[in-house]
Coordinates of C-alpha atoms in Angstrom, one line a residue:
Chain A
M4 CA -11.4 -26.4 -16.5
V5 CA -13.5 -28.6 -14.3
E6 CA -10.5 -29.4 -12.2
L7 CA -9.7 -25.7 -11.9
A8 CA -13.2 -24.8 -10.8
Q9 CA -13.0 -27.4 -8.0
D10 CA -9.7 -26.0 -6.8
R11 CA -11.3 -22.8 -6.0
A12 CA -13.7 -24.5 -3.7
L13 CA -10.8 -26.0 -1.7
P14 CA -9.8 -24.1 1.4
R15 CA -6.6 -22.0 1.0
A16 CA -3.6 -24.2 1.1
R17 CA -1.2 -24.0 4.0
S18 CA -2.7 -21.1 5.8
S19 CA -0.2 -20.0 8.3
A20 CA 0.8 -16.9 10.3
R21 CA 3.1 -16.0 7.4
D22 CA 0.2 -16.1 5.0
W23 CA -1.9 -13.9 7.3
L24 CA 0.9 -11.3 7.5
L25 CA 1.6 -11.4 3.7
P26 CA -0.8 -8.7 2.5
Y27 CA 0.5 -6.3 5.2
L28 CA 4.1 -7.1 4.2
L29 CA 3.3 -6.5 0.6
S30 CA 1.7 -3.2 1.0
L31 CA 3.8 -1.8 3.8
P32 CA 6.7 -0.5 1.6
S33 CA 4.3 1.6 -0.5
L34 CA 2.8 3.0 2.6
L35 CA 6.1 3.8 4.3
V36 CA 7.4 5.7 1.2
T37 CA 4.3 7.8 1.0
I38 CA 4.0 8.3 4.8
G39 CA 7.2 10.2 4.6
I40 CA 5.1 12.7 2.7
L41 CA 2.4 12.8 5.3
I42 CA 4.7 14.3 7.9
P43 CA 5.2 17.5 5.8
F44 CA 1.5 17.7 5.4
G45 CA 1.2 17.9 9.2
T46 CA 4.0 20.5 9.2
A47 CA 2.1 22.6 6.7
V48 CA -0.9 22.6 8.9
Y49 CA 1.3 23.9 11.7
Y50 CA 2.9 26.6 9.5
S51 CA -0.6 27.8 8.6
M52 CA -1.1 28.7 12.2
E53 CA 2.2 30.5 12.7
R54 CA 3.4 34.0 12.0
Y55 CA 6.3 32.8 10.0
N56 CA 8.1 35.1 7.6
L57 CA 11.6 34.1 6.5
A58 CA 12.6 37.8 6.4
F59 CA 11.8 38.2 10.1
P60 CA 12.8 34.9 11.7
A61 CA 12.6 36.5 15.2
G62 CA 8.9 37.2 14.8
R63 CA 8.0 33.5 14.4
Q64 CA 5.2 32.7 16.7
F65 CA 2.1 30.4 17.0
I66 CA -0.9 32.6 16.4
W67 CA -3.8 30.0 16.0
F68 CA -6.1 31.1 13.2
G69 CA -4.5 34.5 12.8
N70 CA -3.4 33.8 9.2
Y71 CA -6.8 32.6 8.2
I72 CA -8.5 35.6 9.8
S73 CA -6.3 38.0 8.0
L74 CA -6.8 36.1 4.7
F75 CA -10.6 36.5 5.0
G76 CA -10.1 40.2 5.4
D77 CA -7.7 40.4 2.4
P78 CA -9.2 41.4 -1.0
G79 CA -6.2 39.6 -2.6
F80 CA -7.5 36.3 -1.2
W81 CA -11.1 36.9 -2.4
N82 CA -9.6 37.7 -5.8
T83 CA -7.7 34.4 -5.7
L84 CA -10.9 32.5 -4.8
Q85 CA -12.8 34.2 -7.5
V86 CA -10.2 33.7 -10.2
S87 CA -9.7 30.1 -9.3
L88 CA -13.4 29.3 -9.4
L89 CA -13.9 31.1 -12.7
Y90 CA -10.9 29.4 -14.2
T91 CA -12.2 26.0 -13.0
L92 CA -15.8 26.6 -14.2
L93 CA -14.7 27.8 -17.6
C94 CA -12.2 25.0 -18.2
V95 CA -14.5 22.2 -17.0
G96 CA -17.6 23.6 -18.8
I97 CA -15.9 24.2 -22.1
Q98 CA -13.9 21.0 -22.1
L99 CA -16.9 18.9 -21.2
L100 CA -18.9 20.3 -24.1
L101 CA -16.1 20.1 -26.5
G102 CA -14.9 16.7 -25.3
L103 CA -18.4 15.3 -25.6
G104 CA -18.9 16.7 -29.1
I105 CA -15.6 15.2 -30.3
A106 CA -16.4 11.9 -28.7
L107 CA -19.8 11.8 -30.5
L108 CA -18.0 12.6 -33.8
L109 CA -15.6 9.8 -33.3
V110 CA -17.8 7.1 -31.8
R111 CA -18.2 5.1 -35.0
R112 CA -15.2 2.8 -35.5
T113 CA -13.9 3.6 -38.9
W114 CA -10.2 3.6 -39.6
F115 CA -10.3 7.4 -40.0
N116 CA -11.8 7.9 -36.6
D117 CA -9.3 5.5 -35.0
V118 CA -6.4 7.4 -36.5
M119 CA -8.0 10.7 -35.3
S120 CA -8.5 9.4 -31.7
V121 CA -4.8 8.4 -31.6
L122 CA -3.7 11.8 -32.9
L123 CA -6.0 13.5 -30.4
I124 CA -4.1 12.1 -27.5
L125 CA -0.9 14.0 -28.5
P126 CA -1.8 17.3 -26.7
L127 CA -2.4 15.3 -23.5
M128 CA 1.1 14.0 -23.7
V129 CA 2.6 17.5 -23.8
A130 CA 3.6 18.8 -20.4
P131 CA 1.2 21.6 -19.5
A132 CA 4.1 24.0 -18.8
I133 CA 5.6 23.2 -22.2
A134 CA 2.2 23.6 -23.9
S135 CA 1.9 27.0 -22.3
L136 CA 5.3 27.9 -23.8
M137 CA 4.2 26.6 -27.2
W138 CA 1.2 28.9 -27.2
K139 CA 3.3 31.7 -26.0
L140 CA 5.4 31.4 -29.2
M141 CA 2.2 31.2 -31.3
T142 CA 0.7 34.3 -29.7
N143 CA 3.9 36.4 -29.7
P144 CA 3.0 39.9 -31.0
S145 CA 5.8 40.2 -33.5
F146 CA 5.9 36.8 -35.2
G147 CA 3.2 34.6 -33.5
I148 CA 1.2 32.8 -36.2
L149 CA -2.1 33.3 -34.3
S150 CA -1.6 37.0 -33.9
Y151 CA -0.9 37.1 -37.7
L152 CA -4.0 35.0 -38.5
L153 CA -6.1 37.4 -36.4
T154 CA -4.9 40.4 -38.4
L155 CA -6.1 38.7 -41.5
V156 CA -9.7 38.8 -40.1
G157 CA -9.2 42.4 -39.0
V158 CA -8.3 42.0 -35.4
E159 CA -5.1 44.0 -34.9
R160 CA -2.9 43.6 -31.9
F161 CA -4.9 41.1 -29.9
P162 CA -3.1 41.2 -26.6
W163 CA -3.5 37.5 -25.5
A164 CA -1.9 36.9 -22.1
S165 CA -0.5 40.5 -21.8
S166 CA -3.8 42.2 -21.1
P167 CA -6.1 41.7 -18.0
D168 CA -9.1 41.5 -20.4
T169 CA -7.8 38.5 -22.4
A170 CA -5.3 36.7 -20.1
L171 CA -7.9 34.4 -18.6
F172 CA -9.1 33.5 -22.1
T173 CA -5.6 32.7 -23.2
V174 CA -4.8 30.3 -20.3
V175 CA -8.2 28.7 -20.5
L176 CA -7.5 28.1 -24.2
V177 CA -4.2 26.4 -23.4
D178 CA -5.8 24.3 -20.7
T179 CA -8.6 23.3 -23.2
W180 CA -6.0 22.4 -25.7
V181 CA -4.1 20.1 -23.3
Y182 CA -7.0 18.5 -21.4
T183 CA -10.0 18.2 -23.7
P184 CA -8.5 15.0 -25.1
F185 CA -8.7 13.5 -21.6
I186 CA -12.4 14.0 -21.5
T187 CA -12.8 12.8 -25.1
I188 CA -11.0 9.5 -24.3
L189 CA -13.1 8.8 -21.2
L190 CA -16.4 9.7 -22.9
L191 CA -15.4 7.7 -26.0
A192 CA -14.8 4.7 -23.8
G193 CA -18.1 5.4 -22.1
L194 CA -20.1 5.7 -25.4
R195 CA -18.7 2.5 -26.8
A196 CA -19.6 0.7 -23.6
L197 CA -23.2 1.6 -23.7
P198 CA -25.7 -1.2 -24.4
K199 CA -27.0 -1.4 -28.0
Q200 CA -30.6 -2.4 -27.4
P201 CA -32.1 1.0 -26.5
F202 CA -30.6 2.6 -29.6
E203 CA -31.9 -0.2 -31.9
A204 CA -35.3 0.0 -30.4
A205 CA -35.4 3.7 -30.8
E206 CA -34.4 3.4 -34.4
L207 CA -37.1 0.8 -35.1
D208 CA -39.7 3.1 -33.7
G209 CA -38.4 6.0 -35.7
V210 CA -37.6 8.2 -32.7
P211 CA -35.9 11.5 -33.7
Q212 CA -32.2 11.8 -33.2
S213 CA -32.4 14.7 -30.8
F214 CA -34.8 12.7 -28.6
V215 CA -32.4 9.7 -28.6
F216 CA -29.5 11.9 -27.6
F217 CA -31.2 13.8 -24.8
R218 CA -33.3 10.9 -23.4
I219 CA -31.0 7.9 -24.0
T220 CA -27.4 8.7 -24.8
L221 CA -27.0 11.6 -22.3
P222 CA -28.6 9.9 -19.2
M223 CA -26.7 6.7 -19.8
L224 CA -23.4 8.5 -20.3
M225 CA -24.0 10.7 -17.2
P226 CA -21.8 8.7 -14.8
Y227 CA -18.8 9.0 -17.2
I228 CA -19.5 12.7 -17.7
L229 CA -19.7 13.4 -14.0
T230 CA -16.5 11.4 -13.3
A231 CA -14.6 13.2 -16.1
G232 CA -15.9 16.6 -14.9
L233 CA -15.0 16.0 -11.3
F234 CA -11.5 14.8 -12.2
R235 CA -10.9 17.9 -14.3
M236 CA -12.4 20.2 -11.7
L237 CA -10.0 18.7 -9.1
E238 CA -7.0 19.4 -11.4
A239 CA -8.2 22.8 -12.7
I240 CA -8.7 24.4 -9.3
Q241 CA -5.1 23.4 -8.5
Q242 CA -3.7 24.6 -11.9
F243 CA -0.2 26.0 -11.6
D244 CA 2.0 24.9 -14.5
I245 CA 0.1 26.6 -17.4
I246 CA -0.4 29.9 -15.6
Y247 CA 3.1 30.0 -14.1
A248 CA 4.7 29.4 -17.5
M249 CA 2.4 31.9 -19.3
T250 CA 2.4 34.9 -16.9
Q251 CA 3.3 33.9 -13.4
G252 CA -0.1 35.0 -12.3
G253 CA -0.1 38.4 -14.1
P254 CA -0.8 40.8 -15.5
G255 CA -1.4 42.3 -12.0
D256 CA -3.3 39.8 -10.1
T257 CA -5.6 38.7 -13.1
L258 CA -4.5 35.1 -13.0
M259 CA -3.6 34.8 -9.3
V260 CA -5.1 31.3 -8.7
F261 CA -4.6 29.4 -5.4
Q262 CA -1.3 27.8 -6.0
I263 CA 0.3 30.8 -7.8
Q264 CA -0.8 33.0 -4.9
A265 CA 0.7 30.5 -2.4
Y266 CA 3.9 30.2 -4.5
L267 CA 4.4 34.0 -4.6
S268 CA 3.6 34.4 -0.9
A269 CA 6.2 31.9 0.0
F270 CA 9.0 32.5 -2.5
T271 CA 8.6 36.2 -3.4
Y272 CA 7.3 37.6 -0.1
T273 CA 8.8 34.9 2.1
N274 CA 5.6 34.7 4.1
I275 CA 5.4 31.0 4.8
G276 CA 2.5 31.2 7.2
R277 CA 0.2 33.0 4.8
S278 CA 1.2 30.7 2.0
A279 CA 0.4 27.6 4.1
A280 CA -3.0 29.1 5.0
V281 CA -3.9 29.7 1.4
L282 CA -2.9 26.2 0.6
M283 CA -5.0 24.8 3.4
V284 CA -8.1 26.6 2.0
L285 CA -7.4 25.0 -1.3
W286 CA -6.8 21.6 0.3
A287 CA -10.2 21.8 2.0
I288 CA -11.9 22.4 -1.3
T289 CA -10.0 19.6 -3.1
F290 CA -10.7 17.3 -0.1
L291 CA -14.4 17.7 -0.6
L292 CA -14.1 17.3 -4.4
S293 CA -11.9 14.3 -4.1
N294 CA -14.3 12.5 -1.8
L295 CA -17.0 13.0 -4.4
V296 CA -14.6 11.6 -7.1
I297 CA -13.6 8.6 -5.0
K298 CA -17.2 7.8 -4.2
R299 CA -18.4 7.9 -7.8
W300 CA -15.4 6.1 -8.9
L301 CA -15.9 3.3 -6.4
K302 CA -19.5 2.9 -7.6
L303 CA -18.3 2.5 -11.2
R304 CA -15.7 0.0 -10.0
E305 CA -18.3 -2.0 -8.2
R306 CA -20.7 -2.0 -11.1
R307 CA -18.0 -3.2 -13.4
H308 CA -16.8 -5.9 -11.1
G309 CA -20.4 -6.9 -10.3
N310 CA -21.1 -7.4 -13.9
A311 CA -17.9 -9.3 -14.6
Chain B
M18 CA -25.1 13.8 -47.3
I19 CA -25.2 17.1 -45.6
V20 CA -24.7 15.5 -42.2
K21 CA -21.6 13.7 -43.6
A22 CA -20.2 17.0 -44.9
V23 CA -20.8 18.8 -41.6
R24 CA -19.2 16.0 -39.7
A25 CA -16.1 16.1 -42.0
V26 CA -15.8 19.9 -41.6
L27 CA -16.1 19.6 -37.8
L28 CA -13.5 16.8 -37.6
A29 CA -11.2 18.9 -39.8
L30 CA -11.6 21.8 -37.4
V31 CA -10.9 19.6 -34.4
A32 CA -7.8 18.1 -36.0
L33 CA -6.6 21.6 -36.9
F34 CA -7.0 23.0 -33.3
F35 CA -5.3 20.0 -31.6
L36 CA -2.5 19.3 -34.0
F37 CA -1.7 22.7 -35.5
P38 CA 0.3 23.9 -32.4
I39 CA 2.6 20.9 -32.5
F40 CA 3.0 21.2 -36.3
W41 CA 3.8 24.9 -36.1
V42 CA 6.4 24.6 -33.3
L43 CA 8.0 21.8 -35.2
L44 CA 8.2 24.0 -38.3
M45 CA 9.6 26.9 -36.3
S46 CA 12.3 24.7 -34.9
V47 CA 13.8 24.2 -38.4
M48 CA 13.6 27.8 -39.4
T49 CA 16.3 30.5 -38.9
N50 CA 15.4 33.5 -36.9
Q51 CA 15.1 35.6 -40.0
D52 CA 12.6 33.2 -41.5
I53 CA 10.6 33.2 -38.3
L54 CA 10.5 37.0 -38.1
R55 CA 9.5 37.4 -41.8
S56 CA 6.2 39.2 -42.2
P57 CA 3.9 38.0 -43.5
P58 CA 4.9 34.4 -42.4
S59 CA 5.8 32.2 -45.2
L60 CA 5.9 28.4 -45.6
I61 CA 8.6 28.7 -48.2
F62 CA 12.0 28.6 -46.5
E63 CA 15.2 26.6 -46.3
P64 CA 14.9 24.1 -43.5
T65 CA 17.9 24.1 -41.2
L66 CA 19.0 21.9 -38.3
E67 CA 21.2 24.6 -36.8
N68 CA 18.9 25.2 -33.9
Y69 CA 19.1 21.6 -32.9
V70 CA 22.9 21.6 -33.4
A71 CA 23.2 24.6 -31.1
L72 CA 21.1 22.9 -28.4
I73 CA 22.9 19.6 -28.6
S74 CA 26.3 21.1 -28.6
G75 CA 25.3 23.5 -25.9
Q76 CA 26.8 26.5 -27.6
L77 CA 24.4 29.2 -28.4
D78 CA 25.5 32.2 -30.5
T79 CA 23.8 35.3 -29.3
S80 CA 24.3 39.0 -29.9
V81 CA 26.5 39.2 -26.8
G82 CA 28.7 36.3 -27.6
T83 CA 28.5 32.5 -27.1
L84 CA 26.3 31.3 -24.4
E85 CA 26.7 27.8 -22.8
V86 CA 23.5 26.0 -22.1
A87 CA 22.9 22.6 -20.5
Y88 CA 19.7 21.8 -22.1
M89 CA 20.8 18.2 -22.9
R90 CA 21.5 17.9 -19.2
N91 CA 17.8 18.8 -18.5
L92 CA 16.7 16.1 -21.0
M93 CA 19.0 13.6 -19.2
N94 CA 17.5 14.6 -15.9
S95 CA 14.0 14.1 -17.1
L96 CA 15.0 10.6 -18.3
I97 CA 16.7 9.7 -15.0
L98 CA 13.8 11.0 -12.9
G99 CA 11.2 9.4 -15.0
V100 CA 12.8 6.0 -15.3
G101 CA 13.9 6.0 -11.6
S102 CA 10.5 6.9 -10.3
V103 CA 8.7 4.4 -12.4
L104 CA 11.1 1.6 -11.5
L105 CA 10.8 2.4 -7.8
S106 CA 7.0 2.6 -8.1
L107 CA 6.8 -0.8 -9.8
L108 CA 9.0 -2.4 -7.2
L109 CA 6.8 -1.0 -4.4
G110 CA 3.4 -0.8 -6.1
V111 CA 3.0 -4.1 -7.9
P112 CA 3.3 -6.2 -4.8
A113 CA 0.9 -3.9 -3.0
A114 CA -1.5 -4.0 -5.9
Y115 CA -1.4 -7.7 -5.7
A116 CA -2.1 -7.7 -2.0
F117 CA -5.1 -5.4 -2.4
A118 CA -6.5 -7.4 -5.3
R119 CA -6.1 -10.9 -3.8
F120 CA -6.5 -10.5 0.0
R121 CA -9.4 -9.0 1.9
F122 CA -7.4 -7.8 4.8
R123 CA -8.2 -5.4 7.6
L124 CA -7.0 -1.9 6.9
G125 CA -6.4 -2.9 3.3
E126 CA -8.9 -0.5 1.8
N127 CA -7.8 2.2 4.2
I128 CA -4.2 1.9 3.1
A129 CA -5.2 1.8 -0.5
F130 CA -7.3 5.0 -0.1
T131 CA -4.6 6.8 1.8
L132 CA -2.3 6.1 -1.1
L133 CA -5.0 7.2 -3.6
S134 CA -5.8 10.5 -1.8
F135 CA -2.2 11.7 -2.3
R136 CA -3.0 12.0 -5.9
F137 CA -5.5 14.8 -5.1
A138 CA -3.8 17.0 -2.6
P139 CA -2.4 20.4 -3.7
P140 CA 1.3 19.6 -4.4
L141 CA 2.6 22.9 -3.0
L142 CA 1.1 22.1 0.4
V143 CA 3.5 19.2 0.8
L144 CA 6.4 20.8 -1.2
L145 CA 6.7 23.9 1.0
P146 CA 7.6 22.0 4.3
L147 CA 9.4 19.4 2.3
L148 CA 11.8 22.1 0.9
F149 CA 12.9 22.9 4.5
Y150 CA 13.2 19.2 5.5
F151 CA 15.1 18.4 2.3
Q152 CA 17.6 21.2 2.9
Q153 CA 18.2 19.9 6.4
L154 CA 18.5 16.3 5.3
G155 CA 20.7 17.1 2.3
L156 CA 18.1 15.8 -0.1
Y157 CA 17.5 19.1 -1.7
D158 CA 18.7 19.1 -5.3
T159 CA 19.3 15.4 -5.5
Y160 CA 17.9 12.8 -7.8
F161 CA 17.1 10.6 -4.8
G162 CA 15.0 13.3 -3.1
L163 CA 13.1 14.1 -6.3
I164 CA 12.5 10.4 -7.2
W165 CA 11.1 9.9 -3.7
V166 CA 8.7 12.8 -4.1
Y167 CA 7.7 11.7 -7.6
Q168 CA 6.3 8.6 -5.9
L169 CA 3.3 10.9 -5.2
I170 CA 2.5 10.8 -8.9
T171 CA 3.7 7.5 -10.1
L172 CA 2.9 5.2 -7.1
P173 CA -0.9 5.7 -6.9
L174 CA -1.2 5.5 -10.6
I175 CA 0.6 2.1 -10.8
L176 CA -1.0 0.8 -7.7
W177 CA -4.6 1.4 -8.9
I178 CA -4.2 0.4 -12.5
V179 CA -2.3 -2.8 -11.7
R180 CA -4.8 -3.7 -8.9
G181 CA -7.6 -3.5 -11.4
Y182 CA -5.7 -5.8 -13.7
F183 CA -5.0 -8.4 -11.0
E184 CA -8.7 -8.3 -10.1
D185 CA -9.6 -9.1 -13.6
I186 CA -7.4 -12.2 -13.7
S187 CA -9.0 -15.4 -12.4
E188 CA -7.4 -16.7 -9.2
D189 CA -7.9 -20.3 -10.4
I190 CA -4.6 -20.6 -12.2
E191 CA -2.7 -19.4 -9.2
H192 CA -4.5 -21.8 -6.9
A193 CA -3.7 -24.7 -9.2
Y194 CA -0.1 -23.7 -9.3
R195 CA 0.1 -23.4 -5.6
L196 CA -1.5 -26.8 -5.1
D197 CA 1.3 -28.2 -7.2
G198 CA 3.5 -27.3 -4.3
H199 CA 5.0 -24.1 -5.5
S200 CA 5.6 -21.3 -3.0
W201 CA 3.6 -18.1 -2.8
L202 CA 6.5 -16.1 -4.2
A203 CA 7.0 -18.4 -7.2
T204 CA 3.2 -18.1 -8.0
F205 CA 3.4 -14.3 -7.8
L206 CA 6.5 -14.1 -10.0
R207 CA 5.8 -16.8 -12.5
I208 CA 2.0 -16.7 -12.8
A209 CA 0.5 -13.5 -11.6
I210 CA 3.0 -11.0 -12.9
P211 CA 3.2 -12.4 -16.4
L212 CA -0.6 -12.5 -16.7
A213 CA -0.8 -8.9 -15.6
R214 CA 1.9 -7.7 -17.9
P215 CA -0.3 -5.6 -20.2
G216 CA -1.7 -3.8 -17.2
I217 CA 1.8 -3.2 -15.7
A218 CA 3.1 -1.9 -19.0
A219 CA 0.1 0.5 -19.4
A220 CA 0.6 1.7 -15.8
A221 CA 4.3 2.1 -16.2
L222 CA 4.0 4.0 -19.5
L223 CA 1.4 6.4 -18.1
A224 CA 3.4 6.9 -14.9
F225 CA 6.5 7.7 -16.9
I226 CA 4.7 10.3 -19.0
F227 CA 3.2 11.9 -15.9
A228 CA 6.6 12.0 -14.3
W229 CA 8.2 13.4 -17.4
N230 CA 5.6 16.2 -17.6
N231 CA 5.8 17.2 -14.0
F232 CA 6.9 20.8 -13.4
I233 CA 6.3 22.0 -9.9
F234 CA 8.2 19.3 -7.9
A235 CA 11.5 20.0 -9.5
L236 CA 10.8 23.8 -9.7
I237 CA 10.8 23.8 -5.9
L238 CA 13.0 21.0 -4.8
G239 CA 15.9 21.2 -7.3
S240 CA 18.3 23.6 -8.8
S241 CA 19.6 23.5 -12.3
D242 CA 21.7 20.4 -11.7
V243 CA 18.7 18.0 -11.4
Q244 CA 16.0 20.0 -13.1
P245 CA 14.0 18.3 -15.9
V246 CA 13.2 19.8 -19.3
T247 CA 9.9 21.2 -18.1
V248 CA 11.7 23.6 -15.8
G249 CA 14.7 23.8 -18.0
A250 CA 12.7 25.0 -21.0
L251 CA 11.4 28.0 -19.0
A252 CA 14.9 28.9 -17.8
F253 CA 16.2 28.4 -21.4
I254 CA 13.6 30.9 -22.8
T255 CA 14.8 33.5 -20.3
A256 CA 18.5 32.8 -21.1
S257 CA 18.3 32.6 -24.9
G258 CA 16.2 35.8 -25.2
I259 CA 15.0 36.3 -28.7
N260 CA 16.4 33.2 -30.4
Y261 CA 13.0 31.9 -31.3
G262 CA 14.1 29.0 -33.5
Q263 CA 16.2 27.6 -30.7
I264 CA 13.3 28.0 -28.2
A265 CA 11.0 26.1 -30.6
A266 CA 13.7 23.4 -31.0
A267 CA 14.0 23.1 -27.2
L268 CA 10.3 22.7 -26.9
V269 CA 10.2 20.0 -29.6
L270 CA 13.0 18.1 -27.9
S271 CA 11.1 18.1 -24.7
V272 CA 7.9 16.7 -26.1
V273 CA 9.2 14.3 -28.7
P274 CA 9.9 11.4 -26.2
T275 CA 6.4 11.4 -24.8
L276 CA 4.8 11.9 -28.2
I277 CA 6.7 8.9 -29.6
L278 CA 5.9 6.8 -26.7
A279 CA 2.2 7.8 -27.0
L280 CA 2.1 6.9 -30.7
F281 CA 3.8 3.5 -30.3
A282 CA 1.8 2.5 -27.3
Q283 CA -1.5 4.3 -27.7
R284 CA -3.6 1.3 -27.1
Y285 CA -2.0 0.7 -23.7
L286 CA -2.3 4.4 -23.0
V287 CA -6.0 4.7 -23.7
E288 CA -6.6 1.7 -21.6
G289 CA -4.4 3.1 -18.8
L290 CA -6.1 6.4 -18.8
S291 CA -9.6 5.1 -18.8
L292 CA -8.7 2.4 -16.2
G293 CA -7.2 4.9 -14.0
A294 CA -10.1 7.2 -14.1
V295 CA -13.3 5.3 -14.8
K296 CA -12.9 1.6 -14.6
G297 CA -10.4 1.0 -11.7

């Protein structure tokens, strides 16, 4: 080991032009493959400033911010914004609370808890689109087990995804089923990584449990909670699979979130310009969110590597 | 005592909520349609494999005659797309991850972040123009085209998880090996990669599952020839109408591969998920 430690102090062996180029050569292929994807991004920005409807190819024309201006005057767009934000807030809020609760239940390492945390990953491994279809089977009005169970407690004909009043609830339920395990896994890792001393000291002093939770556990866990929440927010505001598989945005425009709205604009109404403009608005939101995520995440990375 | 009881009840509820849907769909998949439609539902029935037989043979008996379905083709497509994307991502991503972990080079962080940010952009924004390009280039509805686009999911995942792993491995062994006169390439292949194998396995597994579960890419960039099970299942439901047992069996077939992978490799998986998100 002493020899190895000395080796590190030696200057890099045979440093040459090839060695200097090496990191670029190694990362270039990755970059090239993904840069092919950057070009369409540029194209999409351009589309969003065009009057571009596949049904009227002759009318194609560059109109600057025309699509955006008509979006902001369109109640359908404000509905989309509202539904997307509501969906995101409901999903992230419910899943953080539930995920934290479950992580706290599972934090002690008993064999039972270990088995449970393995089984809990399973919903996360189900494709969101498939999960939606599974819940569709369970909420079917004629044979769905959940519909049946509700009649046992006196709720007849609960409409699930088919009524504007309960559709949002239904898709948030599916989202919660799929993604809560993600939050649980992260928070469980966070809880188990917390230092032991503050908890031991609190126990010695006979500090009440609720005080320990709100004054020690929660503040120390906050970086993990924020990271998990931001990650989920970023995904939830872009949700497509669950809603598309459940109702394709319906009934009416109840579940018309950003990507569903953009999908229908492009593929049902062939209005490429409008679709691209809707997506650009979504992109602006996710760009802000993802910068927050990356910043937080880098901080955690640094802290970990600083400690190591 | 009371605390313990409350804890047990809560855990039972949690287990019920998260596992019941999988259990129930599994149960439905071995029921005949008559059993499924029985009211009230009953757990006493004669299990049957006929739904699976129909799916695997591709011959569905419906009220209007025999319907041919290619659901097995969808499963095969998922496998091809998943394995293909992960292999390509490993080939491209592992060397890049090594470069980012071992060298502090100009532009390095910028490149790494460009690659990471792809993970966060709305997929449709890229898919919409890509559809037109792919149609012109003849890449629409091809495995090659889809595997390329799948790199958006699998490459950042592999890059960042494997990078974290390389950073955790001490450089000393590599230095010693190089001072013995071995080339850079030999060091990378014989020392660095074997040491990072758990990280590479975790990243590959997670990337495969993400690729398998993807829906929107193939919905837009492929027709039924290359479409994976996620899209195929939705089409199947429309086609098979009211044959609920077969629908349940189709859903089971589409989730069983990832569930089995998850159960066998859960330690890798948990590590991969938390590495990818919190640790880096």
